[in-house]
Amino acid sequence: MSLTQSRQADPDFLALPLTAVSDAAIQTGLSLGASHVDIRVERVRTGILQLRDTTPETQIDGSVSGIGVRVIVNGAWGFASAPEISADKARELAKVAVAMAKTSGPLSTEEIALAPEPVYAGKTWVSEYEIDPFDVPGAEKIARLAELNGSLLKSTAVNFASAASMFVKEQKHYADSYGTSTTQQRVRIQTHIEAFNVGENGFESIRTLAQPAGFGWEWMGNTAWNWDAEISELPTLLAEKVAAPSIVAGKYDLLIHPSNLWLTIHESIGHATELDRALGYEANYAGTSFATVDNLNKLQYGSSLMNITGDRVTPHGLSTVGYDDEGVEAQRWDIIKDGLLVGYQLDRRIAARAGRERSNGCAFADSPSHVPIQRMPNVSLQPNPNGPDLDGLIASVEDGILIKGDNSWSIDMQRYNFQFTGQQFHRIKNGEIVGQVKDVAYQATTTDFWRSMKAVGGPSTYVLGGAFNCGKAQPGQIAAVSHGCPAAVFDKVNVLNTVAEAGK
Amino acid sequence: MIAPQELIEKITAAADYDDCIVVVESKTQANLRWASSTLTTNGVIAEQTVTVIAFVAVEGGMATGSVSRTNIDASEISAIAKEAGAVALAAGKADDQAPLLRDVAYGDWNAAHHATGPEVFATFAPDLGELFKKSKADSIELFGYAEHTHQTTWVGSKGGLRLRHDQPSGRLEMTGKSHNRSRSTWEGRATRDFTDVDLAGVDLGIRQRLEWQSRVNAKPAGRYQTVLPSGSVADLLAYLLWTSPARDAAEGRSVYSKKGEPGKTRIGETFSKLPINIFSDPTYKGIETSPFNAATSSGPFSSVFDNGLPQERWEFIREGKLKGLIAPRSISETTGVPYSSGGDNVIMEIPGSSGDLDSQIAKVKSGLLLTTLWYIRMVDPVTSLLTGLTRDGVYEIKDGEVIGAVNNFRWNESPVEILGRISSASGTEITATREFEDLMRTATPSVVIEDFNMSTVSQAN
């Protein structure tokens, strides 16, 4: 940690006129009657590298930079952004934002107020990574992915292999009219490798379980994640999957591995406990939530084994920051305690509207062109401190399926009814794995599902999973988020056969 | 900032390799968002992306590499040209090589980007304010979004490409809720300039649907004769298109692969007994798109070598049969599938069909009418089985008339299979998707589908 705290953002970002630009926007906004001004100067660099078998198919190295200025005038928001980073442009944007706020005024009946936050002046925060992926030569990155795909292709079970790696460096300078100014830099990476088998009856595939995380290119070695080990097992797993029997639809106990459960947490808890959604702000697009505010401290969301936290502080977490995009310091709090709904995700505006004293720091904007909105912190299921390891959990299941890896996902607009598939489905009978099955989807209602959680694994089963592509708001914004969880057992969940669902 | 045209001239001049294509995309946008009949956020956005694509001759062929930046100032021009060249050399010989086009011009190259801004809402915004008031008075809450975008794309190259296209796009979405949010409905419109947005029509639609929800019956999961409005049909087309690269089909790993016959696709196979046409056409009236191809990166859908090729009508499904797939030139050569990069719009029509949504409701003796589909995801790529939800209103039809609302469902269906179960269609209309905003330009009919698979009930409303 000491290493992290002493680190600075890259010199070429710090060389931008960050203070001059933010001062210009704030002073102009205030002089035109704004009661609040915030400004972000951002540069987000994204690399995408996709290999088909051992040759590059798609390569993207893109960088988006610019300024976004947000104001409150007479209780109404105004926002403007542009790609040019200069004090003159910042002044111009402040004027446009104020004009936009005045235009919106007559259409706004809600007076915007923000929950207070201490002032943090001149703060710096840099995430914990070792190797900036953009410092690694392109040929070296291609070679590593080609090596992994190449080793898959040595197996007769594998006809094709695909590798997709995405790496992001996000640099952000935030300042507001209260005096807070923060400069932050974070790096993240996601790599998926998939092996395909093509046979008489169609095709089958299997993808790596490695999760996206707040690491640099060091993630692609064998230390933080053992890629070579995972790749060496994949062809056998694929061959077994091809030969596996199709699942008989019905009720099964599900032992869900963290590589699958993170996504179920994301959809059925993460989005459901966003307070802006629960209040209706996303009703036209992302949807609302069954977990409305009248349920707070009343709704038994899940079994008493269920403890869910929200945080923006977990090391290597995709939602981890020092300060959010409204200058609120990163925090950690309870969302579900012993199965009871006790907390929500907040930004400053929603916190004020809900009568809270303070935001818990969930504001985020994915680009200088977009306004900060409430986005998901790392939402994680806590392990049972004395819980069993994975073998112990398997031994506890009489008639069930161990599900590993995420695949298809879908949930309704109030976060009740969901359906998920996976990468690997291992049939468990009398406490032992007896082989793979395939064509599995599980379907449930959120509260039924979490109330049926009857065993939670110990810390040895805990993995930090997550996604780069969580969508919300209009215009659409994308955010990266982590979900840590142990393996857990769910009682008699409805399992579908996806081939039968297709009417075959 | 340096003007896009000047930037292109300077970068291509600085590029000391075989060819260099620069794509500049300038975008301006104004947006308004509202919830509970009050404006919640808004924005005036300007964005620019400059993509420099290097083509460098290497042993046995050509290497390519690209870099994209928002803004490049004079001091960075030679560095960005060099960087793209280095990316190309790192990648090595490209798989998708094809002859580069030279000396093609289109559009008013020298004109500046024509920005949109809040003024596009000059009439719409006050009308929206009036609608907020009227709805509040009747205890209806409105939630929605209005967005208008202008994008200019310039494609210039060392080899003399000088292409420019201007694309306006816009959409309006409105969710109406009443009775303590227990009733909910949705209306969507696609527009190029907001002059044709009929807010009164949106209001009327919302009121009628909320009224239909005064009676709600519980319906179990099962297979139903189901009417899909045009917007839902457009959302279902998304995965048909997204799985359509010819290379995947030829390699045996898509729904368009011929099972057990490696290398062969299902082109020529009948998907529907009805003479359904699904195609893309840059000249289709009301949803016109760029007449040339612009690709900032290569992949299954596109190749940077194909920049500047004319964007022609692409026949995907013709008279119910699979006619084409997406094939960059290099893939076209190896698969035998004719070249196409798809297109930026999609149209579905069934010649001889006419009438509107009501004409389809009238054809159903006992069935369901949907409003929109939501959270559509691929479950099984072998059959293209999708899952999703119904959203904002499912209605029961008896003897050709809506008699009330029913609960929402989770459905599991393959859009490929569905083509074979369309029993009736209306005329084709320009429509708005609900979920897949990427499909900004769509024209589809409303259809009746037999035996639509409602897998479970969703409690959501």
GROMACS .gro file of N, CA, C and O in nm, chain B residues 416-457:
model
  168
  920VAL      N    1  -3.394  -1.733  -3.548
  920VAL     CA    2  -3.387  -1.808  -3.674
  920VAL      C    3  -3.510  -1.899  -3.686
  920VAL      O    4  -3.575  -1.906  -3.791
  921GLU      N    5  -3.544  -1.966  -3.574
  921GLU     CA    6  -3.663  -2.052  -3.572
  921GLU      C    7  -3.790  -1.968  -3.591
  921GLU      O    8  -3.884  -2.010  -3.659
  922ILE      N    9  -3.789  -1.852  -3.528
  922ILE     CA   10  -3.908  -1.765  -3.531
  922ILE      C   11  -3.945  -1.725  -3.673
  922ILE      O   12  -4.063  -1.714  -3.706
  923LEU      N   13  -3.844  -1.707  -3.758
  923LEU     CA   14  -3.874  -1.669  -3.897
  923LEU      C   15  -3.970  -1.770  -3.960
  923LEU      O   16  -4.054  -1.735  -4.042
  924GLY      N   17  -3.957  -1.896  -3.919
  924GLY     CA   18  -4.043  -2.001  -3.974
  924GLY      C   19  -4.180  -2.006  -3.909
  924GLY      O   20  -4.266  -2.083  -3.952
  925ARG      N   21  -4.199  -1.929  -3.802
  925ARG     CA   22  -4.328  -1.932  -3.732
  925ARG      C   23  -4.405  -1.800  -3.743
  925ARG      O   24  -4.500  -1.778  -3.670
  926ILE      N   25  -4.361  -1.712  -3.833
  926ILE     CA   26  -4.437  -1.590  -3.859
  926ILE      C   27  -4.555  -1.629  -3.947
  926ILE      O   28  -4.536  -1.686  -4.055
  927SER      N   29  -4.675  -1.602  -3.899
  927SER     CA   30  -4.792  -1.642  -3.979
  927SER      C   31  -4.855  -1.523  -4.050
  927SER      O   32  -4.935  -1.540  -4.141
  928SER      N   33  -4.817  -1.402  -4.005
  928SER     CA   34  -4.878  -1.284  -4.066
  928SER      C   35  -4.791  -1.163  -4.035
  928SER      O   36  -4.720  -1.161  -3.935
  929ALA      N   37  -4.796  -1.063  -4.123
  929ALA     CA   38  -4.716  -0.942  -4.100
  929ALA      C   39  -4.791  -0.821  -4.152
  929ALA      O   40  -4.871  -0.829  -4.245
  930SER      N   41  -4.762  -0.707  -4.091
  930SER     CA   42  -4.818  -0.580  -4.139
  930SER      C   43  -4.726  -0.524  -4.247
  930SER      O   44  -4.627  -0.586  -4.284
  931GLY      N   45  -4.755  -0.404  -4.291
  931GLY     CA   46  -4.661  -0.332  -4.377
  931GLY      C   47  -4.538  -0.294  -4.296
  931GLY      O   48  -4.539  -0.300  -4.173
  932THR      N   49  -4.431  -0.254  -4.366
  932THR     CA   50  -4.306  -0.218  -4.298
  932THR      C   51  -4.307  -0.070  -4.261
  932THR      O   52  -4.349   0.013  -4.341
  933GLU      N   53  -4.262  -0.040  -4.138
  933GLU     CA   54  -4.256   0.101  -4.095
  933GLU      C   55  -4.122   0.129  -4.028
  933GLU      O   56  -4.062   0.038  -3.970
  934ILE      N   57  -4.079   0.253  -4.034
  934ILE     CA   58  -3.957   0.293  -3.962
  934ILE      C   59  -3.990   0.288  -3.814
  934ILE      O   60  -4.095   0.337  -3.771
  935THR      N   61  -3.902   0.224  -3.736
  935THR     CA   62  -3.937   0.196  -3.598
  935THR      C   63  -3.818   0.215  -3.506
  935THR      O   64  -3.707   0.243  -3.553
  936ALA      N   65  -3.840   0.203  -3.375
  936ALA     CA   66  -3.733   0.220  -3.277
  936ALA      C   67  -3.720   0.094  -3.195
  936ALA      O   68  -3.819   0.043  -3.143
  937THR      N   69  -3.597   0.043  -3.182
  937THR     CA   70  -3.571  -0.070  -3.094
  937THR      C   71  -3.587  -0.024  -2.950
  937THR      O   72  -3.575   0.096  -2.920
  938ARG      N   73  -3.609  -0.117  -2.858
  938ARG     CA   74  -3.612  -0.081  -2.717
  938ARG      C   75  -3.475  -0.102  -2.654
  938ARG      O   76  -3.420  -0.015  -2.590
  939GLU      N   77  -3.420  -0.223  -2.674
  939GLU     CA   78  -3.296  -0.255  -2.603
  939GLU      C   79  -3.171  -0.216  -2.681
  939GLU      O   80  -3.078  -0.160  -2.624
  940PHE      N   81  -3.168  -0.247  -2.809
  940PHE     CA   82  -3.042  -0.233  -2.883
  940PHE      C   83  -3.036  -0.100  -2.956
  940PHE      O   84  -3.065  -0.089  -3.075
  941GLU      N   85  -2.994   0.003  -2.881
  941GLU     CA   86  -2.987   0.138  -2.935
  941GLU      C   87  -2.884   0.149  -3.048
  941GLU      O   88  -2.887   0.243  -3.125
  942ASP      N   89  -2.794   0.049  -3.055
  942ASP     CA   90  -2.697   0.048  -3.165
  942ASP      C   91  -2.766   0.036  -3.300
  942ASP      O   92  -2.716   0.084  -3.401
  943LEU      N   93  -2.881  -0.033  -3.301
  943LEU     CA   94  -2.957  -0.044  -3.425
  943LEU      C   95  -3.045   0.080  -3.435
  943LEU      O   96  -3.161   0.079  -3.398
  944MET      N   97  -2.986   0.188  -3.483
  944MET     CA   98  -3.056   0.317  -3.480
  944MET      C   99  -3.148   0.334  -3.598
  944MET      O  100  -3.235   0.420  -3.595
  945ARG      N  101  -3.125   0.258  -3.704
  945ARG     CA  102  -3.203   0.277  -3.826
  945ARG      C  103  -3.267   0.144  -3.867
  945ARG      O  104  -3.200   0.057  -3.923
  946THR      N  105  -3.394   0.127  -3.831
  946THR     CA  106  -3.462   0.002  -3.859
  946THR      C  107  -3.600   0.029  -3.918
  946THR      O  108  -3.665   0.128  -3.884
  947ALA      N  109  -3.642  -0.059  -4.009
  947ALA     CA  110  -3.779  -0.057  -4.061
  947ALA      C  111  -3.827  -0.201  -4.066
  947ALA      O  112  -3.762  -0.286  -4.128
  948THR      N  113  -3.934  -0.228  -3.996
  948THR     CA  114  -3.982  -0.366  -3.984
  948THR      C  115  -4.135  -0.366  -3.979
  948THR      O  116  -4.196  -0.262  -3.952
  949PRO      N  117  -4.198  -0.481  -4.003
  949PRO     CA  118  -4.342  -0.491  -3.982
  949PRO      C  119  -4.373  -0.534  -3.839
  949PRO      O  120  -4.284  -0.579  -3.767
  950SER      N  121  -4.497  -0.523  -3.798
  950SER     CA  122  -4.546  -0.595  -3.680
  950SER      C  123  -4.584  -0.734  -3.730
  950SER      O  124  -4.629  -0.748  -3.844
  951VAL      N  125  -4.566  -0.835  -3.647
  951VAL     CA  126  -4.592  -0.971  -3.696
  951VAL      C  127  -4.672  -1.054  -3.595
  951VAL      O  128  -4.674  -1.022  -3.475
  952VAL      N  129  -4.732  -1.160  -3.644
  952VAL     CA  130  -4.794  -1.261  -3.557
  952VAL      C  131  -4.702  -1.383  -3.560
  952VAL      O  132  -4.667  -1.432  -3.667
  953ILE      N  133  -4.662  -1.429  -3.440
  953ILE     CA  134  -4.576  -1.547  -3.430
  953ILE      C  135  -4.654  -1.659  -3.364
  953ILE      O  136  -4.718  -1.638  -3.260
  954GLU      N  137  -4.648  -1.777  -3.422
  954GLU     CA  138  -4.717  -1.893  -3.366
  954GLU      C  139  -4.631  -1.954  -3.256
  954GLU      O  140  -4.509  -1.962  -3.269
  955ASP      N  141  -4.695  -1.998  -3.147
  955ASP     CA  142  -4.628  -2.078  -3.042
  955ASP      C  143  -4.504  -2.010  -2.983
  955ASP      O  144  -4.400  -2.074  -2.968
  956PHE      N  145  -4.515  -1.884  -2.953
  956PHE     CA  146  -4.403  -1.813  -2.890
  956PHE      C  147  -4.381  -1.872  -2.750
  956PHE      O  148  -4.474  -1.883  -2.671
  957ASN      N  149  -4.254  -1.905  -2.718
  957ASN     CA  150  -4.224  -1.981  -2.596
  957ASN      C  151  -4.203  -1.891  -2.473
  957ASN      O  152  -4.095  -1.841  -2.449
  958MET      N  153  -4.312  -1.874  -2.396
  958MET     CA  154  -4.304  -1.801  -2.270
  958MET      C  155  -4.262  -1.902  -2.164
  958MET      O  156  -4.340  -1.989  -2.125
  959SER      N  157  -4.136  -1.891  -2.117
  959SER     CA  158  -4.076  -1.997  -2.036
  959SER      C  159  -4.119  -1.994  -1.889
  959SER      O  160  -4.144  -2.097  -1.829
  960THR      N  161  -4.122  -1.873  -1.830
  960THR     CA  162  -4.174  -1.859  -1.693
  960THR      C  163  -4.239  -1.722  -1.679
  960THR      O  164  -4.220  -1.633  -1.762
  961VAL      N  165  -4.312  -1.707  -1.568
  961VAL     CA  166  -4.375  -1.579  -1.537
  961VAL      C  167  -4.274  -1.489  -1.467
  961VAL      O  168  -4.195  -1.536  -1.385
   0.00000   0.00000   0.00000
